[in-house]
XYZ file of N, CA, C and O in Angstrom:
516
model
N 109.429 45.191 -50.269
C 108.091 44.805 -49.865
C 108.094 44.562 -48.362
O 108.931 43.845 -47.850
N 107.150 45.181 -47.701
C 106.991 45.033 -46.254
C 105.755 44.171 -46.005
O 104.773 44.274 -46.742
N 105.804 43.318 -45.009
C 104.647 42.497 -44.646
C 104.247 42.805 -43.211
O 105.110 43.035 -42.355
N 102.934 42.803 -42.974
C 102.421 43.090 -41.637
C 101.271 42.141 -41.340
O 100.345 42.007 -42.135
N 101.336 41.487 -40.200
C 100.222 40.639 -39.738
C 99.315 41.490 -38.861
O 99.775 42.120 -37.902
N 98.053 41.525 -39.193
C 97.078 42.347 -38.478
C 96.918 41.828 -37.049
O 96.661 40.637 -36.828
N 97.084 42.737 -36.111
C 96.974 42.428 -34.695
C 95.553 42.690 -34.196
O 94.815 43.501 -34.775
N 95.183 42.047 -33.110
C 93.831 42.170 -32.567
C 93.472 43.617 -32.241
O 92.367 44.073 -32.525
N 94.406 44.362 -31.690
C 94.117 45.745 -31.297
C 93.933 46.676 -32.498
O 93.523 47.821 -32.332
N 94.197 46.202 -33.710
C 94.076 47.024 -34.908
C 92.702 46.941 -35.568
O 92.420 47.665 -36.506
N 91.845 46.040 -35.063
C 90.525 45.882 -35.663
C 89.459 46.557 -34.806
O 89.628 46.752 -33.607
N 88.362 46.918 -35.472
C 87.253 47.568 -34.770
C 86.230 46.523 -34.329
O 86.446 45.317 -34.473
N 85.097 46.988 -33.816
C 84.070 46.084 -33.304
C 83.483 45.189 -34.395
O 82.964 44.112 -34.099
N 83.573 45.606 -35.652
C 83.067 44.797 -36.760
C 84.079 43.738 -37.186
O 83.801 42.934 -38.075
N 85.285 43.762 -36.586
C 86.297 42.765 -36.904
C 87.177 43.101 -38.085
O 87.925 42.254 -38.552
N 87.084 44.337 -38.576
C 87.935 44.758 -39.691
C 88.922 45.809 -39.201
O 88.694 46.488 -38.205
N 90.014 45.966 -39.937
C 91.036 46.931 -39.549
C 90.440 48.335 -39.535
O 89.791 48.759 -40.495
N 90.654 49.033 -38.445
C 90.225 50.433 -38.312
C 90.965 51.246 -39.369
O 92.177 51.104 -39.539
N 90.245 52.094 -40.079
C 90.771 52.774 -41.268
C 92.095 53.493 -41.039
O 92.959 53.496 -41.909
N 92.292 54.115 -39.897
C 93.517 54.884 -39.653
C 94.759 54.000 -39.624
O 95.868 54.472 -39.888
N 94.587 52.729 -39.333
C 95.748 51.838 -39.276
C 96.392 51.622 -40.639
O 97.569 51.297 -40.716
N 95.645 51.834 -41.714
C 96.239 51.723 -43.041
C 97.363 52.757 -43.214
O 98.364 52.493 -43.865
N 97.184 53.930 -42.600
C 98.225 54.960 -42.649
C 99.439 54.528 -41.830
O 100.579 54.794 -42.213
N 99.197 53.861 -40.721
C 100.293 53.330 -39.906
C 101.077 52.293 -40.716
O 102.309 52.319 -40.747
N 100.366 51.395 -41.392
C 101.037 50.366 -42.197
C 101.886 51.006 -43.293
O 103.017 50.580 -43.538
N 101.336 52.020 -43.947
C 102.076 52.697 -45.022
C 103.335 53.362 -44.471
O 104.397 53.315 -45.090
N 103.217 53.979 -43.301
C 104.374 54.658 -42.727
C 105.438 53.655 -42.294
O 106.642 53.892 -42.477
N 105.021 52.529 -41.737
C 105.980 51.485 -41.372
C 106.726 50.989 -42.607
O 107.948 50.795 -42.563
N 106.005 50.802 -43.695
C 106.631 50.330 -44.938
C 107.623 51.354 -45.465
O 108.691 50.997 -45.975
N 107.274 52.630 -45.350
C 108.166 53.724 -45.784
C 109.471 53.688 -44.992
O 110.565 53.736 -45.564
N 109.376 53.578 -43.677
C 110.584 53.541 -42.852
C 111.444 52.318 -43.185
O 112.672 52.424 -43.288
N 110.806 51.165 -43.363
C 111.545 49.944 -43.697
C 112.181 50.032 -45.081
O 113.297 49.558 -45.290
N 111.467 50.638 -46.024
C 112.013 50.780 -47.382
C 113.235 51.694 -47.383
O 114.216 51.425 -48.087
N 113.185 52.767 -46.597
C 114.360 53.642 -46.500
C 115.547 52.895 -45.912
O 116.672 53.031 -46.396
N 115.302 52.100 -44.867
C 116.388 51.299 -44.284
C 116.972 50.354 -45.323
O 118.191 50.224 -45.433
N 116.105 49.710 -46.085
C 116.571 48.784 -47.125
C 117.349 49.522 -48.210
O 118.227 48.939 -48.849
N 117.044 50.820 -48.395
C 117.755 51.639 -49.391
C 119.026 52.245 -48.811
O 119.691 53.050 -49.463
N 119.352 51.876 -47.563
C 120.591 52.343 -46.951
C 120.488 53.670 -46.234
O 121.509 54.312 -45.957
N 119.270 54.085 -45.892
C 119.085 55.370 -45.224
C 118.285 55.164 -43.947
O 117.168 54.648 -43.981
N 118.847 55.585 -42.813
C 118.166 55.451 -41.525
C 117.519 56.781 -41.161
O 118.192 57.740 -40.772
N 116.215 56.842 -41.305
C 115.462 58.058 -41.010
C 115.657 58.499 -39.554
O 115.708 59.696 -39.262
N 115.811 57.542 -38.655
C 116.006 57.863 -37.242
C 117.255 58.714 -37.020
O 117.261 59.626 -36.188
N 118.302 58.443 -37.777
C 119.544 59.209 -37.639
C 119.319 60.656 -38.079
O 119.740 61.597 -37.395
N 118.644 60.847 -39.203
C 118.356 62.203 -39.686
C 117.536 62.980 -38.666
O 117.870 64.120 -38.321
N 116.480 62.377 -38.148
C 115.600 63.086 -37.222
C 116.251 63.315 -35.864
O 116.025 64.350 -35.233
N 117.085 62.383 -35.415
C 117.757 62.527 -34.120
C 118.751 63.676 -34.118
O 119.030 64.260 -33.066
N 119.278 64.032 -35.284
C 120.230 65.142 -35.365
C 119.571 66.472 -34.997
O 120.263 67.437 -34.656
N 118.245 66.529 -35.068
C 117.526 67.716 -34.618
C 117.538 68.900 -35.565
O 117.141 69.999 -35.177
N 117.967 68.711 -36.782
C 118.002 69.830 -37.736
C 116.738 69.893 -38.585
O 116.276 70.966 -38.940
N 116.211 68.724 -38.947
C 115.059 68.644 -39.847
C 113.901 67.887 -39.211
O 114.095 67.026 -38.369
N 112.706 68.201 -39.688
C 111.506 67.403 -39.430
C 110.882 67.137 -40.792
O 111.115 67.883 -41.749
N 110.119 66.074 -40.869
C 109.469 65.702 -42.129
C 107.971 65.501 -41.890
O 107.448 64.390 -42.016
N 107.257 66.565 -41.542
C 105.841 66.407 -41.239
C 105.034 65.977 -42.458
O 105.341 66.362 -43.588
N 104.013 65.173 -42.197
C 103.090 64.793 -43.249
C 102.149 65.976 -43.468
O 101.560 66.493 -42.522
N 102.048 66.413 -44.711
C 101.220 67.579 -45.019
C 99.975 67.223 -45.823
O 99.086 68.061 -46.022
N 99.906 65.991 -46.294
C 98.723 65.521 -47.012
C 98.682 64.007 -46.927
O 99.725 63.352 -47.011
N 97.481 63.461 -46.748
C 97.310 62.009 -46.720
C 95.945 61.660 -47.297
O 94.968 62.378 -47.089
N 95.922 60.565 -48.048
C 94.654 60.077 -48.577
C 94.752 58.571 -48.764
O 95.848 58.019 -48.864
N 93.587 57.927 -48.778
C 93.564 56.481 -48.971
C 92.327 56.089 -49.760
O 91.270 56.709 -49.631
N 92.490 55.071 -50.571
C 91.390 54.441 -51.278
C 91.319 53.007 -50.769
O 92.301 52.258 -50.857
N 90.164 52.644 -50.219
C 89.971 51.315 -49.644
C 89.182 50.448 -50.616
O 88.173 50.885 -51.168
N 89.642 49.215 -50.819
C 88.990 48.325 -51.778
C 88.447 47.050 -51.147
O 87.458 46.504 -51.602
N 89.131 46.548 -50.141
C 88.752 45.280 -49.531
C 89.202 45.292 -48.075
O 90.286 45.800 -47.775
N 88.395 44.757 -47.163
C 88.769 44.831 -45.739
C 89.888 43.868 -45.366
O 90.066 42.819 -45.989
N 90.620 44.263 -44.363
C 91.581 43.386 -43.708
C 90.991 42.980 -42.366
O 90.298 43.769 -41.724
N 91.316 41.770 -41.920
C 90.793 41.260 -40.661
C 91.940 40.740 -39.791
O 93.043 40.509 -40.274
N 91.626 40.544 -38.526
C 92.597 40.018 -37.573
C 93.236 38.742 -38.128
O 92.563 37.843 -38.612
N 94.572 38.698 -38.090
C 95.317 37.533 -38.538
C 95.756 37.576 -39.985
O 96.620 36.792 -40.385
N 95.166 38.481 -40.784
C 95.599 38.613 -42.177
C 97.034 39.132 -42.218
O 97.439 39.939 -41.376
N 97.793 38.690 -43.218
C 99.119 39.245 -43.459
C 99.058 40.021 -44.766
O 98.827 39.445 -45.825
N 99.241 41.318 -44.652
C 99.141 42.214 -45.796
C 100.545 42.531 -46.309
O 101.477 42.690 -45.527
N 100.685 42.572 -47.623
C 101.937 42.983 -48.261
C 101.802 44.463 -48.615
O 100.776 44.884 -49.146
N 102.845 45.222 -48.324
C 102.817 46.669 -48.571
C 104.021 47.035 -49.427
O 105.171 46.916 -48.988
N 103.741 47.456 -50.649
C 104.790 47.927 -51.555
C 104.789 49.446 -51.501
O 103.746 50.083 -51.633
N 105.950 50.031 -51.290
C 106.059 51.489 -51.191
C 106.842 52.008 -52.386
O 107.813 51.397 -52.809
N 106.377 53.125 -52.926
C 107.075 53.765 -54.035
C 107.098 55.265 -53.794
O 106.121 55.836 -53.305
N 108.216 55.872 -54.109
C 108.298 57.332 -54.071
C 107.859 57.799 -55.455
O 108.548 57.563 -56.442
N 106.709 58.441 -55.510
C 106.133 58.817 -56.799
C 106.471 60.248 -57.207
O 106.217 60.626 -58.352
N 107.041 61.022 -56.275
C 107.479 62.373 -56.616
C 108.494 62.842 -55.579
O 108.288 62.682 -54.382
N 109.585 63.402 -56.065
C 110.563 64.061 -55.200
C 110.689 65.486 -55.705
O 111.107 65.721 -56.836
N 110.287 66.423 -54.873
C 110.434 67.834 -55.210
C 111.610 68.418 -54.463
O 112.362 67.700 -53.785
N 111.773 69.714 -54.539
C 112.867 70.360 -53.838
C 112.685 70.368 -52.329
O 113.652 70.239 -51.580
N 111.426 70.480 -51.871
C 111.142 70.606 -50.443
C 110.154 69.574 -49.903
O 109.811 69.608 -48.734
N 109.679 68.701 -50.776
C 108.703 67.698 -50.336
C 108.788 66.473 -51.229
O 109.413 66.499 -52.290
N 108.136 65.398 -50.783
C 108.090 64.168 -51.561
C 106.764 63.459 -51.313
O 106.116 63.653 -50.289
N 106.385 62.638 -52.286
C 105.131 61.896 -52.222
C 105.427 60.405 -52.267
O 106.215 59.950 -53.092
N 104.793 59.677 -51.368
C 104.929 58.233 -51.299
C 103.579 57.585 -51.546
O 102.550 58.096 -51.094
N 103.591 56.471 -52.237
C 102.371 55.702 -52.455
C 102.610 54.279 -51.985
O 103.576 53.635 -52.402
N 101.731 53.824 -51.109
C 101.792 52.453 -50.607
C 100.634 51.674 -51.212
O 99.486 52.117 -51.170
N 100.954 50.519 -51.770
C 99.940 49.630 -52.327
C 99.865 48.406 -51.422
O 100.865 47.701 -51.255
N 98.696 48.193 -50.841
C 98.493 47.085 -49.917
C 97.716 45.979 -50.606
O 96.683 46.241 -51.243
N 98.216 44.749 -50.487
C 97.541 43.600 -51.089
C 97.478 42.445 -50.098
O 98.351 42.283 -49.241
N 96.435 41.662 -50.232
C 96.251 40.446 -49.447
C 96.228 39.307 -50.457
O 95.250 39.153 -51.192
N 97.347 38.593 -50.569
C 97.486 37.631 -51.649
C 97.523 38.412 -52.952
O 98.353 39.286 -53.132
N 96.598 38.129 -53.838
C 96.504 38.849 -55.113
C 95.428 39.940 -55.073
O 95.205 40.615 -56.069
N 94.768 40.090 -53.931
C 93.638 41.012 -53.821
C 94.121 42.401 -53.405
O 94.721 42.558 -52.333
N 93.853 43.432 -54.214
C 94.190 44.803 -53.807
C 93.316 45.211 -52.619
O 92.093 45.037 -52.654
N 93.940 45.711 -51.587
C 93.233 46.086 -50.372
C 93.072 47.601 -50.287
O 91.981 48.098 -50.013
N 94.151 48.332 -50.509
C 94.093 49.789 -50.378
C 95.311 50.419 -51.037
O 96.336 49.763 -51.236
N 95.157 51.685 -51.352
C 96.278 52.514 -51.797
C 96.316 53.717 -50.879
O 95.299 54.389 -50.683
N 97.480 53.951 -50.289
C 97.667 55.069 -49.365
C 98.716 55.998 -49.953
O 99.794 55.556 -50.346
N 98.390 57.274 -50.012
C 99.331 58.282 -50.505
C 99.574 59.293 -49.399
O 98.627 59.752 -48.756
N 100.838 59.605 -49.180
C 101.146 60.664 -48.224
C 102.280 61.530 -48.737
O 103.189 61.068 -49.414
N 102.176 62.812 -48.415
C 103.149 63.821 -48.828
C 103.828 64.350 -47.574
O 103.159 64.712 -46.600
N 105.158 64.381 -47.614
C 105.945 64.924 -46.505
C 106.704 66.155 -46.990
O 107.265 66.150 -48.083
N 106.716 67.185 -46.159
C 107.508 68.381 -46.429
C 108.742 68.342 -45.546
O 108.776 67.639 -44.534
N 109.750 69.105 -45.917
C 110.962 69.203 -45.106
C 110.935 70.535 -44.365
O 110.743 71.591 -44.972
N 111.111 70.468 -43.067
C 111.059 71.646 -42.213
C 112.400 71.834 -41.522
O 112.947 70.887 -40.946
N 112.940 73.048 -41.601
C 114.153 73.409 -40.865
C 113.708 73.733 -39.440
O 112.938 74.678 -39.226
N 114.153 72.966 -38.464
C 113.691 73.153 -37.090
C 114.182 74.456 -36.463
O 113.524 74.994 -35.577
N 115.295 74.987 -36.934
C 115.809 76.243 -36.374
C 114.958 77.434 -36.807
O 114.678 78.322 -36.012
N 114.544 77.430 -38.060
C 113.794 78.580 -38.587
C 112.290 78.336 -38.648
O 111.526 79.271 -38.863
N 111.878 77.086 -38.495
C 110.472 76.685 -38.620
C 109.917 76.965 -40.013
O 108.720 77.173 -40.191
N 110.780 76.990 -41.000
C 110.384 77.248 -42.388
C 110.686 76.016 -43.234
O 111.569 75.214 -42.911
N 109.958 75.885 -44.346
C 110.258 74.776 -45.248
C 111.654 74.985 -45.819
O 112.133 76.115 -45.959
N 112.297 73.869 -46.123
C 113.661 73.918 -46.611
C 113.894 72.773 -47.586
O 113.067 71.867 -47.697
N 115.018 72.817 -48.265
C 115.357 71.773 -49.229
C 115.541 70.430 -48.532
O 116.059 70.357 -47.413
N 115.113 69.388 -49.210
C 115.337 68.041 -48.705
C 116.833 67.758 -48.660
O 117.567 68.130 -49.580
N 117.310 67.103 -47.606
C 118.722 66.729 -47.560
C 119.078 65.811 -48.730
O 118.298 64.913 -49.093
N 120.238 66.020 -49.319
C 120.652 65.273 -50.499
C 120.668 63.760 -50.263
O 120.272 62.993 -51.141
N 121.098 63.341 -49.083
C 121.153 61.896 -48.803
C 119.755 61.280 -48.732
O 119.540 60.142 -49.112
N 118.773 62.058 -48.276
C 117.384 61.574 -48.267
C 116.854 61.492 -49.700
O 116.202 60.501 -50.073
N 117.132 62.509 -50.491
C 116.703 62.502 -51.902
C 117.247 61.274 -52.615
O 116.524 60.569 -53.330
N 118.515 60.977 -52.400
C 119.130 59.810 -53.044
C 118.439 58.516 -52.623
O 118.171 57.648 -53.462
N 118.109 58.394 -51.341
C 117.418 57.186 -50.860
C 116.010 57.104 -51.437
O 115.556 56.023 -51.847
N 115.310 58.217 -51.482
C 113.949 58.226 -52.039
C 113.951 57.821 -53.504
O 113.049 57.114 -53.960
N 114.965 58.243 -54.217
C 115.046 57.901 -55.641
C 115.316 56.409 -55.843
O 115.037 55.879 -56.911
N 115.810 55.732 -54.810
C 116.030 54.285 -54.900
C 114.770 53.486 -54.619
O 114.741 52.277 -54.828
N 113.741 54.133 -54.095
C 112.499 53.421 -53.770
C 111.696 53.110 -55.015
O 111.614 53.851 -55.927
């Protein structure tokens, strides 16, 4: 479980979190969950062999977040395929469901610019989520 306190720069003129920031929160939770599962995404990407571009994203919003709120973000890997994976982040404020964010990442071989199999060590970490 990842926690994030909403910062002033993350809210719009109405005082609620700007919708795109929910995707940022989900991605932060994904990176932290991988670290907790023993996998450092930064090491994989720094090697320069693979990229993991987001190829699909969607969100369902249920309740607004405001400056100073601390949101809990639970991340789950809901599908691991041969060349892509799907993550779902569930955001809650206390017991109140705030949003569900889903994103799909594909694996890209940087040398060929073609989709490729997910690295085995990443698959193992995703399965631990």
